[in-house]
Coordinates of C-alpha atoms in Angstrom, one line a residue:
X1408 CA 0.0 0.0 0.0
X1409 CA 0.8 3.9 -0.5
X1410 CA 2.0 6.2 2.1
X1411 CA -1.6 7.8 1.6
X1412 CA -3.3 4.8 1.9
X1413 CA -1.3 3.6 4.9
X1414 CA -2.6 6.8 7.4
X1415 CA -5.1 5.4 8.9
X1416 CA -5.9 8.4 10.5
X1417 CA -7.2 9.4 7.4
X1418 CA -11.5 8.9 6.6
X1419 CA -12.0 8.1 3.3
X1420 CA -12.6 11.6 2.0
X1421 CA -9.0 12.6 3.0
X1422 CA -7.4 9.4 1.4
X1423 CA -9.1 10.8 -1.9
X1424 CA -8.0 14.4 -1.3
X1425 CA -4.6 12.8 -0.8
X1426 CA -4.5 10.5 -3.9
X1427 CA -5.5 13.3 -5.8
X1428 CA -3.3 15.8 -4.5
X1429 CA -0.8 13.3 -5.7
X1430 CA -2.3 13.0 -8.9
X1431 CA -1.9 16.7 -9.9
X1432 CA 1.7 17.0 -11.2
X1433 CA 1.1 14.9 -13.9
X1434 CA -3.0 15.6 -14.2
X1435 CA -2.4 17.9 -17.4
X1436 CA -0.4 15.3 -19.6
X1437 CA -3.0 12.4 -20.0
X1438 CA -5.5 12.6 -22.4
X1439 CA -8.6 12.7 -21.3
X1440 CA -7.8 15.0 -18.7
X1441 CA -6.4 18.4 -20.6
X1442 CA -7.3 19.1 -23.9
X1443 CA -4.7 18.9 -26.5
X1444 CA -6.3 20.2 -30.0
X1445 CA -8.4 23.0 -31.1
X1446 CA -10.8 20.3 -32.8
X1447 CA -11.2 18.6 -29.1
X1448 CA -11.6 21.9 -27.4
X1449 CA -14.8 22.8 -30.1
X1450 CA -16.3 19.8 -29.3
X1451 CA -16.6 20.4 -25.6
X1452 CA -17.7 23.9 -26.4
X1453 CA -20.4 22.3 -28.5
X1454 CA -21.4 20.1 -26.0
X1455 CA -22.2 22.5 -23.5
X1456 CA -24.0 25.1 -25.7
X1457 CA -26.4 21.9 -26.4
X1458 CA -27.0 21.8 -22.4
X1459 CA -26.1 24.7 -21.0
X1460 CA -25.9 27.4 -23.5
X1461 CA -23.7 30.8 -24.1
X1462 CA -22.4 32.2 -20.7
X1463 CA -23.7 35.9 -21.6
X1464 CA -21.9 36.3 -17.8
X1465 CA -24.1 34.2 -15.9
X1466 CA -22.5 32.7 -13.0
X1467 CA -20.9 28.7 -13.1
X1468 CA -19.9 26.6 -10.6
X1469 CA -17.1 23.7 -12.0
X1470 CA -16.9 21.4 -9.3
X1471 CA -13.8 19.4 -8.3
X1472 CA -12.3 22.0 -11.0
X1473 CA -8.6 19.9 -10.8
X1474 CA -6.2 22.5 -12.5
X1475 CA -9.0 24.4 -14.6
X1476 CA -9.7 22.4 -17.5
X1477 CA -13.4 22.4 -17.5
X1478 CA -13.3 26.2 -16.0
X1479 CA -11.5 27.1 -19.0
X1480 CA -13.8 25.8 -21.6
X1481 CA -16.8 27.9 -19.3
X1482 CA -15.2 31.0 -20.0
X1483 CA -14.6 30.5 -23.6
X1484 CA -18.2 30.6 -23.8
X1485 CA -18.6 33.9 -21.7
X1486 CA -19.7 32.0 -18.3
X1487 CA -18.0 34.0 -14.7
X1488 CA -16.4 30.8 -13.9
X1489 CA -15.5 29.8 -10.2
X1490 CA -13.6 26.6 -9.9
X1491 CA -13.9 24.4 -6.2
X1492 CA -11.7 21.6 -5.5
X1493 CA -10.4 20.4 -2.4
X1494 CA -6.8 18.9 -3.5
X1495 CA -4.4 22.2 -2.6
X1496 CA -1.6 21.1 -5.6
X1497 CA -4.3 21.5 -7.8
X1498 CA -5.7 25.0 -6.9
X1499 CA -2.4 26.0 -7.1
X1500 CA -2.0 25.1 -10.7
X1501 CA -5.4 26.4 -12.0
X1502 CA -4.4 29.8 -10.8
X1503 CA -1.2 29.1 -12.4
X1504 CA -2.5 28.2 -15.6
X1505 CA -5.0 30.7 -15.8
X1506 CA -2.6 33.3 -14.8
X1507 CA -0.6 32.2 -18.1
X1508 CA -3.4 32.5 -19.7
X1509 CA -4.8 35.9 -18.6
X1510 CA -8.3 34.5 -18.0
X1511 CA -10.3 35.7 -14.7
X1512 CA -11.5 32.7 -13.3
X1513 CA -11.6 32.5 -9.5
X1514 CA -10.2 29.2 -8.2
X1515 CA -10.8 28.1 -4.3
X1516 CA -10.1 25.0 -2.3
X1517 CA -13.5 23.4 -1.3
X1518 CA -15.7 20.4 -0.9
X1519 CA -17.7 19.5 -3.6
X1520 CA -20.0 17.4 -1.3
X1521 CA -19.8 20.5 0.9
X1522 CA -19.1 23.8 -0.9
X1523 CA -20.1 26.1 1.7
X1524 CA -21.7 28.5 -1.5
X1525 CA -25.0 30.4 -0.5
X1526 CA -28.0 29.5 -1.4
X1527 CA -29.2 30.6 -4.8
X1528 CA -25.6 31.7 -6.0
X1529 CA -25.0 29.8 -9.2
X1530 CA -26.7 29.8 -12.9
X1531 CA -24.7 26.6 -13.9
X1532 CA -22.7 24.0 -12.1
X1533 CA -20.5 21.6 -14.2
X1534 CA -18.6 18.4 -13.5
X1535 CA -16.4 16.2 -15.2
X1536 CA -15.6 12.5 -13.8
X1537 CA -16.6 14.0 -10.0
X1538 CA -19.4 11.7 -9.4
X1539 CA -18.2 8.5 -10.1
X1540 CA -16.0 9.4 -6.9
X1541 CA -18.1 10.9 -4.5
X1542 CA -19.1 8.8 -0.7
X1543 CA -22.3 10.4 -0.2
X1544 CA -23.7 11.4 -3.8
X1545 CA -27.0 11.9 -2.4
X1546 CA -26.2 14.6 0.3
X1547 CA -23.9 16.2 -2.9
X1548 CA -26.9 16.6 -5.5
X1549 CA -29.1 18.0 -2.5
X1550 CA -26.1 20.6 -2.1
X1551 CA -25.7 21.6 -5.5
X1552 CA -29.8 21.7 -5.7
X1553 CA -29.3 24.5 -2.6
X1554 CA -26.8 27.0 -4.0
X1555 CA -28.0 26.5 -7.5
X1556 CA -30.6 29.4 -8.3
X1557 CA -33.9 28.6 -9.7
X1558 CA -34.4 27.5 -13.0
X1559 CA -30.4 26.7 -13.1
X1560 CA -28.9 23.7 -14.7
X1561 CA -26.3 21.3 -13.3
X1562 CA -24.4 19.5 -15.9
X1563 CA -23.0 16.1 -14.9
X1564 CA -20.2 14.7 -17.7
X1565 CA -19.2 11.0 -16.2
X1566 CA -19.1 7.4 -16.4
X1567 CA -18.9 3.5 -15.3
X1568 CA -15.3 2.8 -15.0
X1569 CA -15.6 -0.3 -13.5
X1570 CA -18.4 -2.5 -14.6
X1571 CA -16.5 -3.1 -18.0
X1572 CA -17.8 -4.8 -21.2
X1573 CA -16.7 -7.4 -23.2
X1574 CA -15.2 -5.6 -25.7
X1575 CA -14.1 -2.6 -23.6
X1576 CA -11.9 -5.5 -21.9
X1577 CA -11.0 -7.3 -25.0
X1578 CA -9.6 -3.8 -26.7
X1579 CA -7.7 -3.0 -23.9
X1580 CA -5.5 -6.2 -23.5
X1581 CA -4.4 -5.6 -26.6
X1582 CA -3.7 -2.4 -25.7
X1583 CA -1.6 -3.6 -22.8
X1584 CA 0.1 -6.1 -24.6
X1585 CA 0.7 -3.6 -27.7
X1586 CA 2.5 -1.4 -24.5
X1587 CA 4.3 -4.1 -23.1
X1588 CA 5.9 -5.3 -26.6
X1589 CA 6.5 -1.3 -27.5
X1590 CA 4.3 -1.8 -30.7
X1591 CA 2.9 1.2 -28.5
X1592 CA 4.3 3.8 -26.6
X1593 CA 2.8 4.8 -23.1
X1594 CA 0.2 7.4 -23.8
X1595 CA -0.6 8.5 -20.1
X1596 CA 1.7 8.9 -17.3
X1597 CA 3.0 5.8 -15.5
X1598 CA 2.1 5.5 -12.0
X1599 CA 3.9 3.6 -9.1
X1600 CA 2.0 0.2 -8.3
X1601 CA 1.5 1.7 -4.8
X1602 CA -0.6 4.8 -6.3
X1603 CA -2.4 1.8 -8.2
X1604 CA -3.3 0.0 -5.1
X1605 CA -4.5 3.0 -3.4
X1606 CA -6.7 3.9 -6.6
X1607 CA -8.2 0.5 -6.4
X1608 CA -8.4 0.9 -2.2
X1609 CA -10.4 4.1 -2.8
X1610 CA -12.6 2.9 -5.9
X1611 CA -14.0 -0.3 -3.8
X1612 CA -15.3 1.9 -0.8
X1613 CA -16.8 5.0 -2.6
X1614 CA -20.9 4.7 -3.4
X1615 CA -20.5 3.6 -7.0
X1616 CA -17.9 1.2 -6.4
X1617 CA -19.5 -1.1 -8.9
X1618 CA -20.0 1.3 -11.3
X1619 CA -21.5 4.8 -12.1
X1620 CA -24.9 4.0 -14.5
X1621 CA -26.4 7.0 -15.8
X1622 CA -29.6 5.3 -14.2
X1623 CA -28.3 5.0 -11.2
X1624 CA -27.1 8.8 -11.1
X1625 CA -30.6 9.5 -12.5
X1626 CA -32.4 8.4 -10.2
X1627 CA -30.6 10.3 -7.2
X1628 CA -30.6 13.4 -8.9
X1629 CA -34.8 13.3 -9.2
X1630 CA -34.7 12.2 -5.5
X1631 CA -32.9 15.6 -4.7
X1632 CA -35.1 17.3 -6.5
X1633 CA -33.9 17.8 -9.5
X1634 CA -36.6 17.8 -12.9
X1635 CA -35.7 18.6 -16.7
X1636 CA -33.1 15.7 -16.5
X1637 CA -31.9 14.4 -19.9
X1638 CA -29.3 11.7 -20.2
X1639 CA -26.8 12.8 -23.3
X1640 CA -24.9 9.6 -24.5
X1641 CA -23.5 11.2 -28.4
X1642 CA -19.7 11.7 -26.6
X1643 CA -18.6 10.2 -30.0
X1644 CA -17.2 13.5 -31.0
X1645 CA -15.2 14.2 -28.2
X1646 CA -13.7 10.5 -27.6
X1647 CA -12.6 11.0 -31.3
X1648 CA -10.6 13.8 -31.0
X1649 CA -9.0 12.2 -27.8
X1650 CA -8.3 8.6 -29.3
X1651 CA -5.7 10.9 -31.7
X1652 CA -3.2 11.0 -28.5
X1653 CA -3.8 7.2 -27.8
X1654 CA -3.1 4.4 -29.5
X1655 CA -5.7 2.6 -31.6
X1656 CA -7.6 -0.2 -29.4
X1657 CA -6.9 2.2 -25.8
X1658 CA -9.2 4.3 -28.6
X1659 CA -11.4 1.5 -29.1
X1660 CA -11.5 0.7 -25.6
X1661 CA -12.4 4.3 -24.3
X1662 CA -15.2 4.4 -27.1
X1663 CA -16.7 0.8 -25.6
X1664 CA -17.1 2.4 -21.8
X1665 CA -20.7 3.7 -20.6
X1666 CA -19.9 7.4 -20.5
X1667 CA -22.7 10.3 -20.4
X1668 CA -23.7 14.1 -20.0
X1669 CA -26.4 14.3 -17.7
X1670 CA -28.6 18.2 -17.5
X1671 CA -30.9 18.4 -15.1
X1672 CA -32.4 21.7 -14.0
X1673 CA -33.7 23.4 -9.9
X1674 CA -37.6 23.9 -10.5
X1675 CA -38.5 27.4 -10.6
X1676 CA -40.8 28.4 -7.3
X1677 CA -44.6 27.6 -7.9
X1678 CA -46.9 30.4 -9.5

């Protein structure tokens, strides 16, 4: 086991704040995580005008915001952008980054199960691959229901990382052995086989440790609250642009997983 998965001191929120605090020196080389073409990057945008529409300075939440990838592609479209995550090293690079960049995003460390925001405060919250790892999803959507204002939209973008398919599996053993014969070169960073373990540690005690159905995540969300919700599967355009940075069955296997956009909206008050 890891150092981080070894204090056992730690609940299992901090063990993920760890891991993840870990995780951010290498979080902008993998694909999949920043965006690495022009074609890619209009293909988000597109994505979010189909849910969420132009920002015209409305105010957006990106939860567990990482180093600002997400944030970024809010203000492209015009959104005031405030970016929440709880992981220190990677607050520290979003401001960096958008510094570089000369954009005005506000970054902050926060909970995302627990952001502290008031009531009523945002027009949009986004996520990207937040859910899958949250311990108490439930209590999260009720929290983002409370400090989103009426009539706003949460946009969920996830997916089932665990409950593989067939071919999802098939595809990426010959990915693996492509990478272990070096038909293929690594495409993402390598990590330690400790930071392995403690990724598979985490994954088998958060709430979707089997696996993060859109139905599933559905269903919770209209418990909360939540009405308007529409399930978006048509990633296809995205995942293509990304499959250009790996190699051809990690593409194939990416393509094969269960991943979604999920909109829901906060009801406005009755008349």
């Amino acid at each position: 086991m890891s150092d981080v998965a070894e204090r056992r001191n730690y609940d299992l929120r901090d063990e993920i704040k760890a891991y993840w605090s870990e995780r951010a020196a290498t979080f902008d080389l993998s694909p999949g995580h920043e965006i690495f073409s022009e074609e890619e990057r209009a293909a988000w945008h597109r994505l979010f005008l189909r849910h969420i529409g132009h920002g015209g300075g409305r105010q957006a939440l990106d939860l567990a915001s990482g180093t600002g990838v997400i944030s970024h592609l809010l203000d492209d479209l015009g959104f005031k952008v405030t970016g929440l995550d709880w992981a220190e090293p990677m607050v520290e690079r979003a401001r960096r980054k958008a510094k570089d960049r000369k954009r005005t995003i506000s970054f902050r460390i926060g909970d995302a199960e627990n952001t502290m925001e008031p009531d009523d405060r945002y027009d949009v919250i986004v996520n990207r691959h937040l859910v899958w790892t949250l311990v108490d999803p439930a209590s999260a959507f009720a929290e983002w229901l409370r400090v989103l204002k009426p009539g706003g939209r949460v946009l969920i973008v996830d997916g089932d990382f665990v409950s593989t398919n067939a071919l999802e599996r098939f595809f990426g053993k010959l990915s693996a052995w492509g990478q272990r014969a070096r038909v293929f070169g690594p495409d993402t960073p390598m990590h330690s086989p400790e930071m392995m373990e403690t990724h598979r540690s985490i994954l088998s005690r958060v709430y979707f440790a089997t696996g993060a159905r859109a139905e599933a995540v559905v269903d919770l969300l209209c418990k909360a609250g939540f009405t308007d919700i529409e399930v978006d599967t048509d990633l296809g355009e995205i995942h293509r642009m990304q499959a250009k940075n790996w190699n051809f069955f990690k593409g194939l296997a990416r393509k094969s997983q269960h991943r979604y956009a999920i909109r829901a909206s906060k009801p406005l008050p009755a008349v």
